[in-house]
C-alpha positions in Angstrom: -225.9 -25.4 69.3 -227.3 -28.8 70.1 -225.9 -32.3 70.6 -227.2 -34.5 67.7 -225.5 -37.8 68.5 -223.1 -39.5 70.9 -221.3 -42.7 69.8 -218.6 -44.8 71.5 -215.9 -47.1 70.0 -213.8 -49.6 71.9 -210.2 -49.8 70.7 -207.0 -51.6 71.9 -203.5 -50.6 70.9 -200.6 -53.0 71.4 -197.7 -52.2 73.7 -194.1 -52.8 72.4 -193.4 -55.1 75.3 -195.6 -56.6 78.1 -196.0 -54.3 81.2 -195.6 -56.3 84.4 -196.5 -54.8 87.7 -197.6 -56.0 91.2 -201.2 -56.4 90.0 -200.6 -58.3 86.7 -199.2 -58.0 83.2 -200.7 -56.0 80.3 -200.0 -56.4 76.6 -202.2 -53.7 75.2 -203.6 -50.2 76.0 -207.4 -50.3 75.8 -209.7 -47.3 75.6 -213.3 -46.3 74.8 -213.5 -43.3 72.4 -216.4 -40.9 72.7 -217.6 -38.9 69.7 -220.2 -36.2 70.1 -221.6 -34.5 67.0 -223.6 -31.3 67.0 -226.1 -29.7 64.7 -223.6 -27.0 63.7 -221.1 -29.5 62.4 -218.6 -29.4 65.3 -217.4 -32.8 66.5 -215.8 -33.4 69.9 -213.7 -36.4 70.8 -213.0 -37.9 74.2 -211.3 -41.0 75.6 -212.3 -43.2 78.5 -209.8 -45.4 80.3 -210.2 -47.4 83.4 -210.6 -50.8 85.0 -213.8 -52.2 83.4 -214.0 -50.7 79.9 -217.0 -52.8 78.7 -219.0 -51.5 81.6 -217.8 -47.9 81.1 -218.7 -48.0 77.4 -222.2 -49.4 78.3 -222.9 -46.7 80.8 -221.8 -43.9 78.5 -223.9 -45.2 75.7 -227.0 -46.4 77.6 -227.1 -44.0 80.6 -225.3 -40.7 79.7 -226.2 -40.4 75.9 -229.9 -40.0 76.6 -229.2 -37.2 79.1 -227.1 -35.3 76.5 -229.0 -35.5 73.3 -230.5 -32.1 72.2 -228.6 -30.4 75.0 -226.3 -27.4 74.5 -222.7 -28.8 74.6 -221.3 -25.5 75.7 -223.0 -25.9 79.1 -220.2 -28.2 80.3 -220.7 -27.7 84.0 -224.5 -28.2 83.8 -224.1 -31.4 81.8 -221.4 -32.8 84.0 -223.6 -32.1 87.0 -226.5 -34.0 85.3 -224.2 -37.0 84.8 -222.9 -36.8 88.4 -226.4 -36.9 89.8 -227.5 -39.6 87.5 -224.6 -41.8 88.6 -224.6 -41.0 92.3 -225.2 -44.6 93.3 -222.3 -45.9 91.1 -220.1 -42.9 91.5 -216.7 -44.5 91.1 -217.4 -46.2 87.8 -219.4 -43.3 86.6 -216.4 -40.9 86.9 -214.5 -42.9 84.2 -217.4 -42.5 81.8 -218.0 -38.8 82.7 -214.3 -38.0 82.1 -214.4 -39.1 78.4 -217.7 -37.3 77.8 -216.5 -34.1 79.5 -213.3 -34.3 77.4 -215.4 -34.4 74.2 -217.6 -31.5 75.4 -214.5 -29.3 76.2 -213.2 -30.3 72.7 -216.4 -28.9 71.2 -216.3 -25.8 73.3 -212.7 -25.0 72.4 -213.4 -25.5 68.7 -216.5 -23.3 69.0 -214.5 -20.5 70.6 -211.4 -21.1 68.6 -209.1 -21.7 71.6 -207.2 -24.7 73.1 -208.8 -26.5 76.0 -205.9 -25.2 78.2 -207.4 -21.7 77.8 -210.8 -23.0 79.1 -209.0 -24.3 82.2 -207.4 -21.0 83.0 -204.8 -20.4 80.4 -201.2 -21.6 79.7 -199.0 -21.8 82.7 -196.5 -23.8 80.5 -196.3 -24.8 76.9 -194.3 -27.9 77.4 -194.9 -31.0 79.5 -192.2 -33.2 81.0 -192.7 -37.0 81.3 -190.8 -39.6 83.3 -189.4 -42.9 82.0 -191.6 -45.9 83.1 -190.0 -49.2 84.2 -192.1 -52.3 84.8 -190.9 -55.4 86.7 -188.1 -57.1 84.8 -184.8 -58.7 85.7 -182.3 -56.2 87.3 -180.0 -56.1 84.2 -183.0 -55.5 81.9 -184.4 -52.6 84.0 -180.8 -51.2 84.3 -180.5 -51.2 80.5 -184.0 -49.6 80.0 -183.2 -46.9 82.6 -179.9 -46.1 80.9 -181.7 -45.8 77.6 -184.2 -43.4 79.0 -181.5 -41.2 80.5 -179.6 -41.2 77.2 -182.7 -39.8 75.6 -182.8 -36.9 78.2 -185.2 -38.3 80.8 -184.5 -36.9 84.3 -186.9 -38.9 86.4 -187.9 -42.6 86.4 -190.8 -44.5 87.9 -190.2 -48.1 88.8 -192.9 -50.7 89.5 -192.2 -52.8 92.6 -194.2 -55.0 95.0 -193.8 -58.7 94.2 -190.6 -59.3 96.2 -188.7 -56.9 98.5 -185.4 -58.7 97.8 -185.9 -58.6 94.1 -187.0 -55.0 94.2 -183.7 -54.1 96.1 -181.6 -55.8 93.4 -183.5 -54.0 90.7 -183.3 -50.5 92.2 -179.7 -51.0 93.0 -179.0 -51.9 89.4 -181.0 -49.0 88.1 -179.2 -46.5 90.3 -175.9 -47.9 89.3 -176.8 -47.5 85.7 -178.1 -43.9 85.8 -175.9 -42.3 88.5 -176.9 -40.1 91.5 -178.8 -37.3 89.8 -181.7 -39.0 88.2 -184.9 -39.0 90.2 -186.3 -42.5 91.1 -189.8 -43.1 92.5 -191.1 -46.5 93.2 -194.8 -47.6 92.9 -196.0 -50.6 94.9 -199.7 -50.3 93.8 -201.0 -51.2 97.3 -199.0 -54.4 97.4 -197.5 -54.1 100.9 -198.8 -54.3 104.4 -197.7 -51.4 106.6 -194.8 -53.4 108.2 -193.7 -54.7 104.8 -193.9 -51.2 103.4 -191.7 -49.7 106.1 -189.2 -52.5 105.7 -189.2 -52.2 101.9 -188.8 -48.5 101.9 -186.0 -48.7 104.4 -184.3 -51.3 102.2 -184.6 -49.1 99.1 -183.9 -45.7 100.7 -180.1 -46.0 100.5 -180.5 -45.8 96.7 -182.2 -42.4 96.8 -185.9 -42.3 96.4 -187.9 -39.3 95.2 -191.0 -40.8 96.7 -192.9 -44.1 97.2 -196.3 -44.4 95.6 -199.2 -46.1 97.2 -197.3 -48.5 99.4 -200.4 -49.9 101.3 -204.0 -50.5 100.3 -206.2 -47.6 99.2 -208.4 -47.5 102.3 -205.6 -47.5 104.8 -205.0 -43.7 105.2 -203.5 -44.2 108.7 -201.1 -46.7 107.2 -200.0 -44.3 104.5 -199.3 -41.7 107.2 -197.4 -44.3 109.3 -195.2 -45.2 106.4 -194.6 -41.6 105.7 -193.6 -40.8 109.3 -191.6 -43.9 109.9 -189.4 -43.7 106.8 -189.0 -40.0 106.1 -189.5 -40.8 102.4 -192.3 -38.7 100.7 -195.4 -40.8 100.1 -197.6 -40.3 97.0 -201.3 -41.3 97.2 -202.5 -42.9 94.0 -205.3 -45.4 94.5 -206.3 -43.5 97.6 -206.7 -40.3 95.6 -209.4 -41.1 93.1 -211.6 -38.0 93.5 -212.2 -34.7 95.3 -213.7 -36.3 98.5 -210.8 -38.7 98.7 -208.3 -35.9 98.3 -210.0 -34.0 101.2 -209.7 -37.1 103.4 -206.0 -37.4 102.6 -205.4 -33.8 103.6 -207.4 -34.2 106.8 -205.3 -37.3 107.8 -202.0 -35.7 106.6 -201.5 -39.1 105.0 -199.3 -38.1 102.0 -197.0 -35.5 100.5 -198.0 -35.9 96.9 -201.3 -36.6 95.0 -201.0 -38.9 92.0 -204.2 -37.9 90.3 -206.0 -39.0 87.1 -208.3 -37.2 84.7 -210.3 -40.5 84.4 -210.6 -41.3 88.1 -211.4 -37.8 89.1 -214.3 -37.6 86.7 -212.8 -35.3 84.1 -210.5 -32.4 83.5 -212.4 -29.8 85.6 -212.6 -32.1 88.6 -208.9 -33.0 88.3 -208.2 -29.3 88.3 -210.3 -28.9 91.5 -208.0 -31.5 93.2 -205.0 -29.5 92.2 -206.5 -26.5 93.9 -207.0 -28.4 97.1 -203.4 -29.7 96.9 -202.1 -26.1 96.5 -204.0 -25.0 99.6 -202.7 -27.9 101.6 -199.1 -27.7 100.5 -199.2 -31.0 98.6 -197.6 -31.5 95.2 -199.2 -33.3 92.3 -198.2 -35.9 89.7 -200.4 -36.9 86.9 -200.9 -40.7 86.8 -201.7 -42.8 83.8 -204.1 -45.5 82.8 -202.2 -46.0 79.5 -204.1 -43.2 77.8 -203.9 -43.1 74.0 -203.2 -40.0 72.1 -206.6 -38.3 72.8 -206.3 -38.9 76.6 -202.6 -37.9 76.6 -203.4 -34.6 74.7 -206.2 -33.9 77.2 -203.8 -34.5 80.1 -201.3 -32.1 78.5 -204.0 -29.3 78.6 -204.5 -29.9 82.3 -200.7 -29.9 83.0 -200.3 -26.8 80.8 -202.9 -24.8 82.8 -201.7 -25.7 86.3 -198.8 -24.7 88.6 -199.3 -27.8 90.7 -197.1 -30.3 88.9 -193.4 -29.8 89.8 -192.3 -33.4 88.9 -192.2 -35.2 85.6 -195.5 -37.0 85.0 -196.6 -40.6 84.2 -197.2 -41.9 80.7 -197.2 -45.2 78.9 -197.4 -43.5 75.6 -193.7 -44.1 74.8 -194.5 -47.9 75.2 -197.2 -48.0 72.6 -196.5 -49.6 69.3 -198.9 -47.3 67.5 -201.8 -44.9 68.2 -205.2 -43.8 67.1 -203.5 -40.5 66.2 -201.5 -40.3 63.0 -198.8 -39.2 63.3 -198.2 -40.1 67.0 -197.5 -37.3 69.5 -193.9 -36.1 69.1 -191.5 -36.4 72.1 -188.4 -34.3 72.2 -186.4 -36.0 74.9 -188.8 -36.4 77.8 -191.0 -33.5 76.7 -194.0 -32.8 74.5 -195.4 -29.6 73.3 -199.0 -28.9 74.3 -201.3 -28.9 71.2 -202.2 -25.3 70.5 -205.1 -25.8 68.0 -208.7 -25.3 69.0 -210.1 -27.8 71.4 -207.8 -30.7 72.2 -205.8 -29.9 69.1 -205.7 -33.5 67.9 -208.2 -35.7 66.0 -208.2 -39.5 65.7 -207.2 -41.1 62.4 -210.4 -43.0 61.3 -208.3 -45.7 59.7 -206.4 -46.3 62.9 -209.6 -46.3 64.9 -211.0 -49.0 62.7 -207.8 -51.0 62.8 -207.5 -51.0 66.6 -211.2 -51.6 67.1 -210.6 -55.0 65.5 -207.5 -55.9 67.7 -208.3 -58.9 70.0 -206.4 -59.6 73.2 -207.1 -61.5 76.3 -205.4 -59.3 78.9 -207.2 -57.3 81.5 -206.0 -54.4 83.7 -205.9 -56.6 86.9 -204.6 -60.0 85.8 -201.8 -61.6 83.9 -202.2 -62.7 80.3 -199.1 -64.9 80.5 -200.2 -66.6 83.8 -203.9 -67.2 84.2 -203.3 -68.6 87.7 -202.0 -65.2 88.9 -204.2 -63.5 91.4 -203.3 -59.8 92.3 -203.3 -59.2 96.1 -202.9 -56.0 98.1 -201.5 -55.5 101.6 -199.2 -58.5 101.5 -196.5 -59.4 104.0 -193.6 -60.1 101.7 -190.1 -61.4 102.0 
């Protein structure tokens, strides 16, 4: 079997409501789809997400496609290594592109062998994946209502964005806890917004309401700061922006900087590298949570295969999928309460609807990942000293 073509398509799916966090406000979920065709008629699909999608699409099409044409798509490790070496001088952005290409290669391999991608990653540890309810920055009464709606649908864990005002965050978390009762897990995510002193004060302020963990309270490079927050507050710390790849995970382990890895298929450089991070976490006694870049149906299905094949994810995982107004898949992935069944067809087990792909390729929006479509004057900042 040989790769005969690789094409990419940029799409943008609207969210039901704007998603406001410490770094901006988003109104859509953008992605770059990767399609790989073979001379035996098997097609693989992948999805790239990340911070600079026009650049990611350009590098996949201009840099990676020439490396892959006429190659055997079943040699996934070999082809990923070629892309790794080719992008060694721009490793961080390269990983986002590699992740979508590897996803398509694994889709082909699963289809060729007649097995789900989860079987290629070690087999099914679980057949069902649990997700958490996602709450962005809104007024306390709005977040409380949203939280109660999630819990009424069966969600057992909530993730709440924080980081613009400690006092406002306190009011929001208090209202959420009052709305959902004592048994629902609440984790907060500052996305690097706080300085170490502000982080310690903020976590101490929020701790009485019962926190499952605090995610990335300080800037990504401050591993000592992560450890300081962890030790000073006694609240488990999840490393997100600090845990973008295998080398970064090793540094976190060496520093004992966190209790939890929030890892991403996209940032890690693909499913197999994300799985390698879970192996490190297992050895170090660190739990894992799967983070989200607002993956569409393809990326969410791929994430399910990783989660299905691993023992390392004891918590509910991140998704914005429930916030999407539509999807490139038709029908959309089905949620039963907070859970989805892992696709059990060959490969990823899902295929984009070409009509939806065409429709969302034409959707125009002016929002970016780091920025605020509603306030062009907003500048995201990390490591702030906040009131």
